[in-house]
PDB file of C-alpha atoms in Angstrom:
ATOM      1  CA  MET A   1     -27.492  -0.341 -37.314  1.00  0.00           C
ATOM      2  CA  ILE A   2     -26.286  -0.695 -40.871  1.00  0.00           C
ATOM      3  CA  PHE A   3     -23.173  -2.611 -39.826  1.00  0.00           C
ATOM      4  CA  LEU A   4     -25.255  -4.966 -37.663  1.00  0.00           C
ATOM      5  CA  ALA A   5     -27.583  -5.593 -40.617  1.00  0.00           C
ATOM      6  CA  PHE A   6     -24.568  -6.306 -42.819  1.00  0.00           C
ATOM      7  CA  ILE A   7     -23.030  -8.759 -40.326  1.00  0.00           C
ATOM      8  CA  ILE A   8     -26.328 -10.643 -39.963  1.00  0.00           C
ATOM      9  CA  ALA A   9     -26.808 -10.855 -43.746  1.00  0.00           C
ATOM     10  CA  PHE A  10     -23.172 -11.854 -44.290  1.00  0.00           C
ATOM     11  CA  THR A  11     -23.414 -14.597 -41.650  1.00  0.00           C
ATOM     12  CA  VAL A  12     -26.663 -15.934 -43.109  1.00  0.00           C
ATOM     13  CA  ARG A  13     -25.140 -16.052 -46.576  1.00  0.00           C
ATOM     14  CA  GLN A  14     -21.984 -17.780 -45.370  1.00  0.00           C
ATOM     15  CA  LEU A  15     -23.886 -20.409 -43.385  1.00  0.00           C
ATOM     16  CA  TRP A  16     -26.854 -21.087 -45.654  1.00  0.00           C
ATOM     17  CA  GLY A  17     -25.772 -20.045 -49.133  1.00  0.00           C
ATOM     18  CA  SER A  18     -27.442 -17.727 -51.621  1.00  0.00           C
ATOM     19  CA  GLN A  19     -30.961 -17.927 -50.152  1.00  0.00           C
ATOM     20  CA  GLU A  20     -32.737 -18.922 -53.340  1.00  0.00           C
ATOM     21  CA  TRP A  21     -36.084 -18.771 -51.540  1.00  0.00           C
ATOM     22  CA  LEU A  22     -35.594 -15.007 -51.359  1.00  0.00           C
ATOM     23  CA  HIS A  23     -34.241 -14.592 -54.881  1.00  0.00           C
ATOM     24  CA  ARG A  24     -37.607 -14.736 -56.604  1.00  0.00           C
ATOM     25  CA  ASP A  25     -37.642 -12.013 -59.229  1.00  0.00           C
ATOM     26  CA  GLY A  26     -41.061 -12.744 -60.727  1.00  0.00           C
ATOM     27  CA  TRP A  27     -42.640  -9.723 -59.045  1.00  0.00           C
ATOM     28  CA  TRP A  28     -40.100  -7.394 -60.627  1.00  0.00           C
ATOM     29  CA  LEU A  29     -40.204  -9.082 -64.046  1.00  0.00           C
ATOM     30  CA  ASP A  30     -44.003  -8.653 -64.031  1.00  0.00           C
ATOM     31  CA  TRP A  31     -43.540  -4.994 -63.162  1.00  0.00           C
ATOM     32  CA  GLN A  32     -40.946  -4.628 -65.928  1.00  0.00           C
ATOM     33  CA  ARG A  33     -43.417  -6.020 -68.491  1.00  0.00           C
ATOM     34  CA  ARG A  34     -46.166  -3.722 -67.238  1.00  0.00           C
ATOM     35  CA  ALA A  35     -43.875  -0.693 -67.342  1.00  0.00           C
ATOM     36  CA  ALA A  36     -42.818  -1.576 -70.889  1.00  0.00           C
ATOM     37  CA  GLY A  37     -46.440  -1.179 -71.942  1.00  0.00           C
ATOM     38  CA  PHE A  38     -46.278   2.542 -71.170  1.00  0.00           C
ATOM     39  CA  GLU A  39     -43.980   2.969 -74.206  1.00  0.00           C
ATOM     40  CA  LEU A  40     -41.762   5.565 -72.588  1.00  0.00           C
ATOM     41  CA  GLY A  41     -38.304   6.630 -73.705  1.00  0.00           C
ATOM     42  CA  PRO A  42     -35.329   4.453 -72.693  1.00  0.00           C
ATOM     43  CA  TRP A  43     -34.262   6.570 -69.733  1.00  0.00           C
ATOM     44  CA  LEU A  44     -37.807   7.090 -68.428  1.00  0.00           C
ATOM     45  CA  GLN A  45     -38.446   3.371 -68.846  1.00  0.00           C
ATOM     46  CA  LEU A  46     -35.349   2.564 -66.797  1.00  0.00           C
ATOM     47  CA  LEU A  47     -36.234   5.160 -64.158  1.00  0.00           C
ATOM     48  CA  LEU A  48     -39.752   3.810 -63.766  1.00  0.00           C
ATOM     49  CA  THR A  49     -38.785   0.149 -63.779  1.00  0.00           C
ATOM     50  CA  VAL A  50     -35.936   0.434 -61.279  1.00  0.00           C
ATOM     51  CA  GLY A  51     -36.538   3.740 -59.542  1.00  0.00           C
ATOM     52  CA  LEU A  52     -40.075   3.118 -58.295  1.00  0.00           C
ATOM     53  CA  PRO A  53     -39.266  -0.103 -56.343  1.00  0.00           C
ATOM     54  CA  VAL A  54     -36.194   1.595 -54.869  1.00  0.00           C
ATOM     55  CA  LEU A  55     -38.261   4.610 -53.800  1.00  0.00           C
ATOM     56  CA  LEU A  56     -40.876   2.383 -52.177  1.00  0.00           C
ATOM     57  CA  ALA A  57     -38.160   0.408 -50.358  1.00  0.00           C
ATOM     58  CA  ALA A  58     -36.608   3.641 -49.065  1.00  0.00           C
ATOM     59  CA  LEU A  59     -39.994   4.890 -47.820  1.00  0.00           C
ATOM     60  CA  VAL A  60     -40.750   1.614 -46.016  1.00  0.00           C
ATOM     61  CA  LEU A  61     -37.315   1.624 -44.378  1.00  0.00           C
ATOM     62  CA  ASP A  62     -37.846   5.195 -43.219  1.00  0.00           C
ATOM     63  CA  LEU A  63     -41.220   4.265 -41.710  1.00  0.00           C
ATOM     64  CA  LEU A  64     -39.761   1.252 -39.885  1.00  0.00           C
ATOM     65  CA  ARG A  65     -36.795   3.058 -38.343  1.00  0.00           C
ATOM     66  CA  PRO A  66     -38.538   4.345 -35.155  1.00  0.00           C
ATOM     67  CA  PHE A  67     -40.209   1.054 -34.207  1.00  0.00           C
ATOM     68  CA  LEU A  68     -38.796  -1.383 -31.617  1.00  0.00           C
ATOM     69  CA  PHE A  69     -35.548   0.586 -31.298  1.00  0.00           C
ATOM     70  CA  GLY A  70     -34.759   0.006 -34.982  1.00  0.00           C
ATOM     71  CA  LEU A  71     -35.224  -3.780 -34.888  1.00  0.00           C
ATOM     72  CA  LEU A  72     -37.780  -3.786 -37.711  1.00  0.00           C
ATOM     73  CA  TRP A  73     -35.450  -1.597 -39.788  1.00  0.00           C
ATOM     74  CA  ILE A  74     -32.591  -4.045 -39.239  1.00  0.00           C
ATOM     75  CA  ILE A  75     -34.747  -7.012 -40.283  1.00  0.00           C
ATOM     76  CA  ALA A  76     -35.886  -5.203 -43.432  1.00  0.00           C
ATOM     77  CA  ALA A  77     -32.314  -4.122 -44.228  1.00  0.00           C
ATOM     78  CA  VAL A  78     -31.051  -7.711 -43.841  1.00  0.00           C
ATOM     79  CA  LEU A  79     -33.739  -9.027 -46.190  1.00  0.00           C
ATOM     80  CA  LEU A  80     -33.030  -6.323 -48.774  1.00  0.00           C
ATOM     81  CA  LEU A  81     -29.283  -6.983 -48.655  1.00  0.00           C
ATOM     82  CA  LEU A  82     -29.783 -10.732 -48.991  1.00  0.00           C
ATOM     83  CA  TYR A  83     -32.068 -10.092 -51.954  1.00  0.00           C
ATOM     84  CA  ALA A  84     -29.524  -7.714 -53.492  1.00  0.00           C
ATOM     85  CA  PHE A  85     -26.725 -10.285 -53.473  1.00  0.00           C
ATOM     86  CA  GLY A  86     -26.137 -12.201 -56.703  1.00  0.00           C
ATOM     87  CA  ARG A  87     -28.153 -15.206 -57.782  1.00  0.00           C
ATOM     88  CA  GLY A  88     -26.909 -18.787 -57.659  1.00  0.00           C
ATOM     89  CA  ASP A  89     -23.610 -20.208 -56.438  1.00  0.00           C
ATOM     90  CA  PHE A  90     -20.750 -18.208 -57.913  1.00  0.00           C
ATOM     91  CA  HIS A  91     -18.012 -20.433 -56.530  1.00  0.00           C
ATOM     92  CA  ALA A  92     -19.718 -23.477 -58.047  1.00  0.00           C
ATOM     93  CA  LEU A  93     -19.547 -21.759 -61.451  1.00  0.00           C
ATOM     94  CA  MET A  94     -15.828 -21.198 -61.044  1.00  0.00           C
ATOM     95  CA  ALA A  95     -15.328 -24.781 -59.868  1.00  0.00           C
ATOM     96  CA  ARG A  96     -17.177 -26.257 -62.868  1.00  0.00           C
ATOM     97  CA  TYR A  97     -15.105 -24.297 -65.380  1.00  0.00           C
ATOM     98  CA  ARG A  98     -11.941 -25.216 -63.491  1.00  0.00           C
ATOM     99  CA  ASP A  99     -12.865 -28.910 -63.533  1.00  0.00           C
ATOM    100  CA  TYR A 100     -13.362 -28.901 -67.309  1.00  0.00           C
ATOM    101  CA  CYS A 101      -9.940 -27.319 -67.756  1.00  0.00           C
ATOM    102  CA  GLU A 102      -8.183 -29.574 -65.259  1.00  0.00           C
ATOM    103  CA  ARG A 103      -9.536 -32.679 -67.002  1.00  0.00           C
ATOM    104  CA  GLY A 104      -8.306 -31.356 -70.345  1.00  0.00           C
ATOM    105  CA  ASN A 105     -11.861 -31.071 -71.677  1.00  0.00           C
ATOM    106  CA  GLY A 106     -11.468 -28.017 -73.894  1.00  0.00           C
ATOM    107  CA  GLU A 107     -14.779 -28.586 -75.654  1.00  0.00           C
ATOM    108  CA  GLY A 108     -16.603 -28.828 -72.339  1.00  0.00           C
ATOM    109  CA  ALA A 109     -14.945 -25.626 -71.125  1.00  0.00           C
ATOM    110  CA  TRP A 110     -15.913 -23.898 -74.372  1.00  0.00           C
ATOM    111  CA  LEU A 111     -19.563 -24.999 -74.143  1.00  0.00           C
ATOM    112  CA  PHE A 112     -19.777 -24.087 -70.474  1.00  0.00           C
ATOM    113  CA  ALA A 113     -18.322 -20.627 -71.111  1.00  0.00           C
ATOM    114  CA  ARG A 114     -20.756 -20.025 -73.970  1.00  0.00           C
ATOM    115  CA  GLU A 115     -23.913 -21.419 -72.370  1.00  0.00           C
ATOM    116  CA  GLU A 116     -23.428 -20.591 -68.687  1.00  0.00           C
ATOM    117  CA  LEU A 117     -21.275 -17.453 -68.831  1.00  0.00           C
ATOM    118  CA  GLY A 118     -22.405 -15.998 -72.159  1.00  0.00           C
ATOM    119  CA  VAL A 119     -18.837 -15.805 -73.485  1.00  0.00           C
ATOM    120  CA  GLU A 120     -18.491 -15.838 -77.267  1.00  0.00           C
ATOM    121  CA  VAL A 121     -15.105 -16.062 -79.009  1.00  0.00           C
ATOM    122  CA  ALA A 122     -14.716 -16.322 -82.769  1.00  0.00           C
ATOM    123  CA  THR A 123     -12.477 -19.085 -84.077  1.00  0.00           C
ATOM    124  CA  ASP A 124      -9.628 -18.542 -86.516  1.00  0.00           C
ATOM    125  CA  ASN A 125      -6.869 -20.551 -88.140  1.00  0.00           C
ATOM    126  CA  ASP A 126      -4.701 -20.630 -85.025  1.00  0.00           C
ATOM    127  CA  PRO A 127      -5.871 -23.546 -82.831  1.00  0.00           C
ATOM    128  CA  GLU A 128      -4.309 -22.088 -79.696  1.00  0.00           C
ATOM    129  CA  ARG A 129      -5.610 -18.551 -80.107  1.00  0.00           C
ATOM    130  CA  PRO A 130      -9.342 -19.265 -79.610  1.00  0.00           C
ATOM    131  CA  LEU A 131      -8.624 -21.092 -76.342  1.00  0.00           C
ATOM    132  CA  PHE A 132      -6.454 -18.212 -75.129  1.00  0.00           C
ATOM    133  CA  ASP A 133      -9.103 -15.646 -76.075  1.00  0.00           C
ATOM    134  CA  LEU A 134     -11.816 -17.774 -74.476  1.00  0.00           C
ATOM    135  CA  HIS A 135      -9.967 -17.976 -71.189  1.00  0.00           C
ATOM    136  CA  GLN A 136      -9.310 -14.238 -71.215  1.00  0.00           C
ATOM    137  CA  GLN A 137     -13.021 -13.561 -71.671  1.00  0.00           C
ATOM    138  CA  VAL A 138     -13.943 -16.127 -69.011  1.00  0.00           C
ATOM    139  CA  GLN A 139     -11.657 -14.341 -66.557  1.00  0.00           C
ATOM    140  CA  VAL A 140     -13.360 -11.016 -67.353  1.00  0.00           C
ATOM    141  CA  SER A 141     -16.802 -12.598 -66.977  1.00  0.00           C
ATOM    142  CA  LEU A 142     -16.039 -14.399 -63.722  1.00  0.00           C
ATOM    143  CA  LEU A 143     -14.344 -11.441 -62.060  1.00  0.00           C
ATOM    144  CA  TYR A 144     -17.114  -9.033 -63.023  1.00  0.00           C
ATOM    145  CA  ASP A 145     -19.689 -11.579 -61.898  1.00  0.00           C
ATOM    146  CA  GLY A 146     -18.009 -11.867 -58.504  1.00  0.00           C
ATOM    147  CA  PHE A 147     -17.795  -8.088 -58.306  1.00  0.00           C
ATOM    148  CA  GLN A 148     -21.442  -7.382 -59.114  1.00  0.00           C
ATOM    149  CA  ARG A 149     -22.756 -10.245 -56.952  1.00  0.00           C
ATOM    150  CA  TRP A 150     -21.191  -9.079 -53.694  1.00  0.00           C
ATOM    151  CA  PHE A 151     -18.620  -6.291 -53.710  1.00  0.00           C
ATOM    152  CA  ALA A 152     -20.638  -3.622 -55.548  1.00  0.00           C
ATOM    153  CA  VAL A 153     -23.752  -4.467 -53.523  1.00  0.00           C
ATOM    154  CA  VAL A 154     -21.847  -4.060 -50.240  1.00  0.00           C
ATOM    155  CA  PHE A 155     -20.321  -0.797 -51.466  1.00  0.00           C
ATOM    156  CA  PHE A 156     -23.706   0.799 -52.194  1.00  0.00           C
ATOM    157  CA  PHE A 157     -25.238  -0.704 -49.040  1.00  0.00           C
ATOM    158  CA  PHE A 158     -22.750   1.168 -46.874  1.00  0.00           C
ATOM    159  CA  LEU A 159     -22.619   4.288 -49.019  1.00  0.00           C
ATOM    160  CA  LEU A 160     -26.334   4.909 -49.592  1.00  0.00           C
ATOM    161  CA  GLY A 161     -28.221   2.268 -47.635  1.00  0.00           C
ATOM    162  CA  PRO A 162     -30.249  -0.894 -48.295  1.00  0.00           C
ATOM    163  CA  ALA A 163     -32.484   0.694 -50.934  1.00  0.00           C
ATOM    164  CA  ALA A 164     -29.402   1.567 -53.000  1.00  0.00           C
ATOM    165  CA  ALA A 165     -28.192  -2.047 -52.797  1.00  0.00           C
ATOM    166  CA  LEU A 166     -31.618  -3.126 -54.064  1.00  0.00           C
ATOM    167  CA  GLY A 167     -31.388  -0.594 -56.884  1.00  0.00           C
ATOM    168  CA  TYR A 168     -28.034  -1.965 -58.002  1.00  0.00           C
ATOM    169  CA  ARG A 169     -29.400  -5.516 -58.137  1.00  0.00           C
ATOM    170  CA  LEU A 170     -32.430  -4.391 -60.145  1.00  0.00           C
ATOM    171  CA  LEU A 171     -30.116  -2.634 -62.607  1.00  0.00           C
ATOM    172  CA  GLN A 172     -28.197  -5.880 -63.075  1.00  0.00           C
ATOM    173  CA  LEU A 173     -31.465  -7.754 -63.630  1.00  0.00           C
ATOM    174  CA  TYR A 174     -32.494  -5.075 -66.116  1.00  0.00           C
ATOM    175  CA  ARG A 175     -29.168  -5.518 -67.931  1.00  0.00           C
ATOM    176  CA  GLU A 176     -29.875  -9.219 -68.446  1.00  0.00           C
ATOM    177  CA  THR A 177     -32.852  -8.400 -70.660  1.00  0.00           C
ATOM    178  CA  ASN A 178     -31.571  -5.106 -72.116  1.00  0.00           C
ATOM    179  CA  ARG A 179     -28.057  -5.560 -73.447  1.00  0.00           C
ATOM    180  CA  GLU A 180     -28.171  -2.163 -75.139  1.00  0.00           C
ATOM    181  CA  GLY A 181     -29.288   1.245 -74.002  1.00  0.00           C
ATOM    182  CA  PRO A 182     -28.937   3.452 -70.943  1.00  0.00           C
ATOM    183  CA  VAL A 183     -28.562   0.681 -68.365  1.00  0.00           C
ATOM    184  CA  LEU A 184     -25.094  -0.194 -69.667  1.00  0.00           C
ATOM    185  CA  ARG A 185     -23.982   3.439 -69.542  1.00  0.00           C
ATOM    186  CA  LEU A 186     -25.409   3.849 -66.055  1.00  0.00           C
ATOM    187  CA  LEU A 187     -23.687   0.717 -64.778  1.00  0.00           C
ATOM    188  CA  LEU A 188     -20.399   1.884 -66.310  1.00  0.00           C
ATOM    189  CA  VAL A 189     -20.673   5.005 -64.131  1.00  0.00           C
ATOM    190  CA  LEU A 190     -21.874   3.206 -60.999  1.00  0.00           C
ATOM    191  CA  ASP A 191     -19.174   0.530 -61.267  1.00  0.00           C
ATOM    192  CA  TRP A 192     -16.348   3.043 -61.652  1.00  0.00           C
ATOM    193  CA  VAL A 193     -15.533   3.622 -57.973  1.00  0.00           C
ATOM    194  CA  PRO A 194     -16.270   0.193 -56.442  1.00  0.00           C
ATOM    195  CA  ALA A 195     -14.425  -1.625 -59.247  1.00  0.00           C
ATOM    196  CA  ARG A 196     -11.328   0.448 -58.617  1.00  0.00           C
ATOM    197  CA  LEU A 197     -11.618  -0.092 -54.877  1.00  0.00           C
ATOM    198  CA  LEU A 198     -11.768  -3.836 -55.493  1.00  0.00           C
ATOM    199  CA  ALA A 199      -8.805  -3.626 -57.874  1.00  0.00           C
ATOM    200  CA  ALA A 200      -6.881  -1.762 -55.170  1.00  0.00           C
ATOM    201  CA  THR A 201      -7.840  -4.535 -52.749  1.00  0.00           C
ATOM    202  CA  PHE A 202      -6.402  -7.048 -55.214  1.00  0.00           C
ATOM    203  CA  VAL A 203      -3.125  -5.147 -55.044  1.00  0.00           C
ATOM    204  CA  LEU A 204      -3.095  -5.283 -51.234  1.00  0.00           C
ATOM    205  CA  THR A 205      -4.077  -8.952 -50.967  1.00  0.00           C
ATOM    206  CA  GLY A 206      -2.050 -10.263 -53.924  1.00  0.00           C
ATOM    207  CA  ASP A 207       1.244  -9.701 -55.703  1.00  0.00           C
ATOM    208  CA  PHE A 208       1.739  -6.023 -54.880  1.00  0.00           C
ATOM    209  CA  VAL A 209       4.532  -5.184 -57.319  1.00  0.00           C
ATOM    210  CA  ARG A 210       3.026  -6.762 -60.445  1.00  0.00           C
ATOM    211  CA  SER A 211      -0.564  -5.656 -59.818  1.00  0.00           C
ATOM    212  CA  ARG A 212       0.337  -2.122 -58.753  1.00  0.00           C
ATOM    213  CA  ASP A 213       1.663  -1.333 -62.210  1.00  0.00           C
ATOM    214  CA  ALA A 214      -1.475  -2.775 -63.852  1.00  0.00           C
ATOM    215  CA  LEU A 215      -3.720  -0.708 -61.591  1.00  0.00           C
ATOM    216  CA  VAL A 216      -1.797   2.532 -62.123  1.00  0.00           C
ATOM    217  CA  ALA A 217      -1.923   2.040 -65.895  1.00  0.00           C
ATOM    218  CA  MET A 218      -5.726   1.700 -65.974  1.00  0.00           C
ATOM    219  CA  VAL A 219      -7.156   3.359 -62.860  1.00  0.00           C
ATOM    220  CA  GLY A 220      -7.782   6.766 -64.432  1.00  0.00           C
ATOM    221  CA  ASP A 221      -9.157   5.539 -67.762  1.00  0.00           C
ATOM    222  CA  ALA A 222     -12.924   6.071 -67.624  1.00  0.00           C
ATOM    223  CA  SER A 223     -13.448   4.087 -70.823  1.00  0.00           C
ATOM    224  CA  VAL A 224     -12.180   0.832 -69.275  1.00  0.00           C
ATOM    225  CA  ALA A 225     -15.066  -1.417 -68.235  1.00  0.00           C
ATOM    226  CA  ALA A 226     -15.074  -2.836 -64.731  1.00  0.00           C
ATOM    227  CA  GLY A 227     -14.572  -6.417 -65.904  1.00  0.00           C
ATOM    228  CA  GLN A 228     -11.546  -5.564 -68.010  1.00  0.00           C
ATOM    229  CA  LEU A 229      -9.949  -3.582 -65.182  1.00  0.00           C
ATOM    230  CA  LEU A 230     -10.519  -6.371 -62.680  1.00  0.00           C
ATOM    231  CA  GLN A 231      -9.135  -8.979 -65.071  1.00  0.00           C
ATOM    232  CA  SER A 232      -5.959  -7.027 -65.785  1.00  0.00           C
ATOM    233  CA  VAL A 233      -5.224  -6.231 -62.145  1.00  0.00           C
ATOM    234  CA  GLY A 234      -6.583  -9.516 -60.783  1.00  0.00           C
ATOM    235  CA  VAL A 235      -4.450 -11.776 -62.988  1.00  0.00           C
ATOM    236  CA  ALA A 236      -1.356  -9.777 -62.072  1.00  0.00           C
ATOM    237  CA  ALA A 237      -2.253  -9.900 -58.355  1.00  0.00           C
ATOM    238  CA  ALA A 238      -3.161 -13.593 -58.305  1.00  0.00           C
ATOM    239  CA  ALA A 239       0.232 -14.591 -59.777  1.00  0.00           C
ATOM    240  CA  PRO A 240      -0.749 -18.194 -60.609  1.00  0.00           C
ATOM    241  CA  VAL A 241       1.831 -20.943 -60.973  1.00  0.00           C
ATOM    242  CA  THR A 242       2.890 -21.429 -64.601  1.00  0.00           C
ATOM    243  CA  ARG A 243       1.782 -24.711 -66.183  1.00  0.00           C
ATOM    244  CA  GLU A 244       2.767 -26.114 -69.574  1.00  0.00           C
ATOM    245  CA  SER A 245      -0.690 -27.097 -70.803  1.00  0.00           C
ATOM    246  CA  PRO A 246      -3.025 -24.167 -71.680  1.00  0.00           C
ATOM    247  CA  LEU A 247      -5.968 -25.956 -70.078  1.00  0.00           C
ATOM    248  CA  LEU A 248      -4.041 -26.760 -66.903  1.00  0.00           C
ATOM    249  CA  GLN A 249      -2.907 -23.146 -66.833  1.00  0.00           C
ATOM    250  CA  ALA A 250      -6.538 -22.042 -67.090  1.00  0.00           C
ATOM    251  CA  ALA A 251      -7.419 -24.262 -64.115  1.00  0.00           C
ATOM    252  CA  GLU A 252      -4.496 -22.816 -62.143  1.00  0.00           C
ATOM    253  CA  ASP A 253      -5.637 -19.283 -63.012  1.00  0.00           C
ATOM    254  CA  VAL A 254      -9.150 -19.950 -61.727  1.00  0.00           C
ATOM    255  CA  ASP A 255      -7.783 -21.351 -58.458  1.00  0.00           C
ATOM    256  CA  ALA A 256      -5.594 -18.299 -57.979  1.00  0.00           C
ATOM    257  CA  LEU A 257      -8.398 -15.845 -58.795  1.00  0.00           C
ATOM    258  CA  SER A 258     -10.809 -17.652 -56.466  1.00  0.00           C
ATOM    259  CA  GLY A 259      -8.325 -17.304 -53.616  1.00  0.00           C
ATOM    260  CA  LEU A 260      -7.793 -13.649 -54.459  1.00  0.00           C
ATOM    261  CA  LEU A 261     -11.542 -12.947 -54.343  1.00  0.00           C
ATOM    262  CA  ARG A 262     -11.873 -14.693 -50.990  1.00  0.00           C
ATOM    263  CA  ARG A 263      -9.006 -12.705 -49.466  1.00  0.00           C
ATOM    264  CA  SER A 264     -10.465  -9.494 -50.872  1.00  0.00           C
ATOM    265  CA  GLY A 265     -13.861 -10.355 -49.378  1.00  0.00           C
ATOM    266  CA  VAL A 266     -12.263 -10.747 -45.947  1.00  0.00           C
ATOM    267  CA  ALA A 267     -10.486  -7.415 -46.416  1.00  0.00           C
ATOM    268  CA  TRP A 268     -13.792  -5.690 -47.202  1.00  0.00           C
ATOM    269  CA  VAL A 269     -15.460  -7.177 -44.124  1.00  0.00           C
ATOM    270  CA  LEU A 270     -12.584  -5.906 -41.975  1.00  0.00           C
ATOM    271  CA  ALA A 271     -12.834  -2.508 -43.659  1.00  0.00           C
ATOM    272  CA  ALA A 272     -16.585  -2.441 -42.937  1.00  0.00           C
ATOM    273  CA  ALA A 273     -15.888  -3.212 -39.274  1.00  0.00           C
ATOM    274  CA  LEU A 274     -13.339  -0.397 -39.119  1.00  0.00           C
ATOM    275  CA  PHE A 275     -15.839   1.918 -40.852  1.00  0.00           C
ATOM    276  CA  ALA A 276     -18.437   1.072 -38.186  1.00  0.00           C
ATOM    277  CA  ILE A 277     -16.014   1.620 -35.295  1.00  0.00           C
ATOM    278  CA  LEU A 278     -14.747   4.953 -36.583  1.00  0.00           C
ATOM    279  CA  GLY A 279     -18.224   6.050 -37.642  1.00  0.00           C
TER     280      GLY A 279
END
C-alpha cells in the first residue's frame, strides 16, 4: 500500500505541481505559538511541537487501515506525503538564479541569493572572491533545499511511514523559525543517512570517477553537514562545461546540477519500485 500511495502522490505532484492548496501551515504555526507559551525546555518544546502532530497522524492512520481494504489509509497517506513535500516551486528558484547569472546580472544574482535563499557572503578586497563564495553557498543552499523538499521526505516515508514524512517536514518548518537549538542537531542526525544515499546516487547518475573520490573523502565524516556533502559530491558528479565568465559558469553549474537532481529523482523512483517488488 505504501508504494501505491507514493506513486499516486508522485504523479499528482508531477502533473499539478506543489499543491499549494494543501501547503497551509497556519494550523501548525498556531500550535507552535501555543506550545511556546508552556515555557518548556528546548527539547521538550521541540518534542511537543513536532511530536504531538506526528503521534496523532500515526494514530489516525492506524485507525483507517482496516476500512475499505486500506483505501482510506492510502488516501490519508497520499495527502500526508503531498503535505510533507517542500513548499513552492524549487525548479523555478533554480531557473531564476540561473537567468540572473546567464544575463550577467551579478547584482541581481546577489540580491536573489540573499533575499530568496538566505545566503550571506561577506565582501572583501578581491572583487572575484565574493562572487565565487556566493555561488558556492548558493550551490549548498539549492542542493540541500532539493534534498529536504523531496529526497529526505521519500526516504522517511518508505522507512517509517507517512507520519515520519510529516514529522520531517514539521522539523524543517520548525528550523525556519528556530535557527539555533536542538532542531539543528536533530536534523544533522536525521539527514546523515539519506544525504549520503543521495550523494551515492549522484555518483551513479553523474561523473562516476570524479564524484566517487569526493564521496569517499567525506562519507564517514559525521561533522559534515548534508548541504556541504551534497555540494562537494554534486559538483563533481555534474561535471559542468567550463565557461570563461564566472557568471556564465554559475549558470552552467545550475543547469548541470538541475539535470543531476532530475536523474537522481528518477533513480529513487526506480529504487522504490524495486523495493516494492522485492518487499
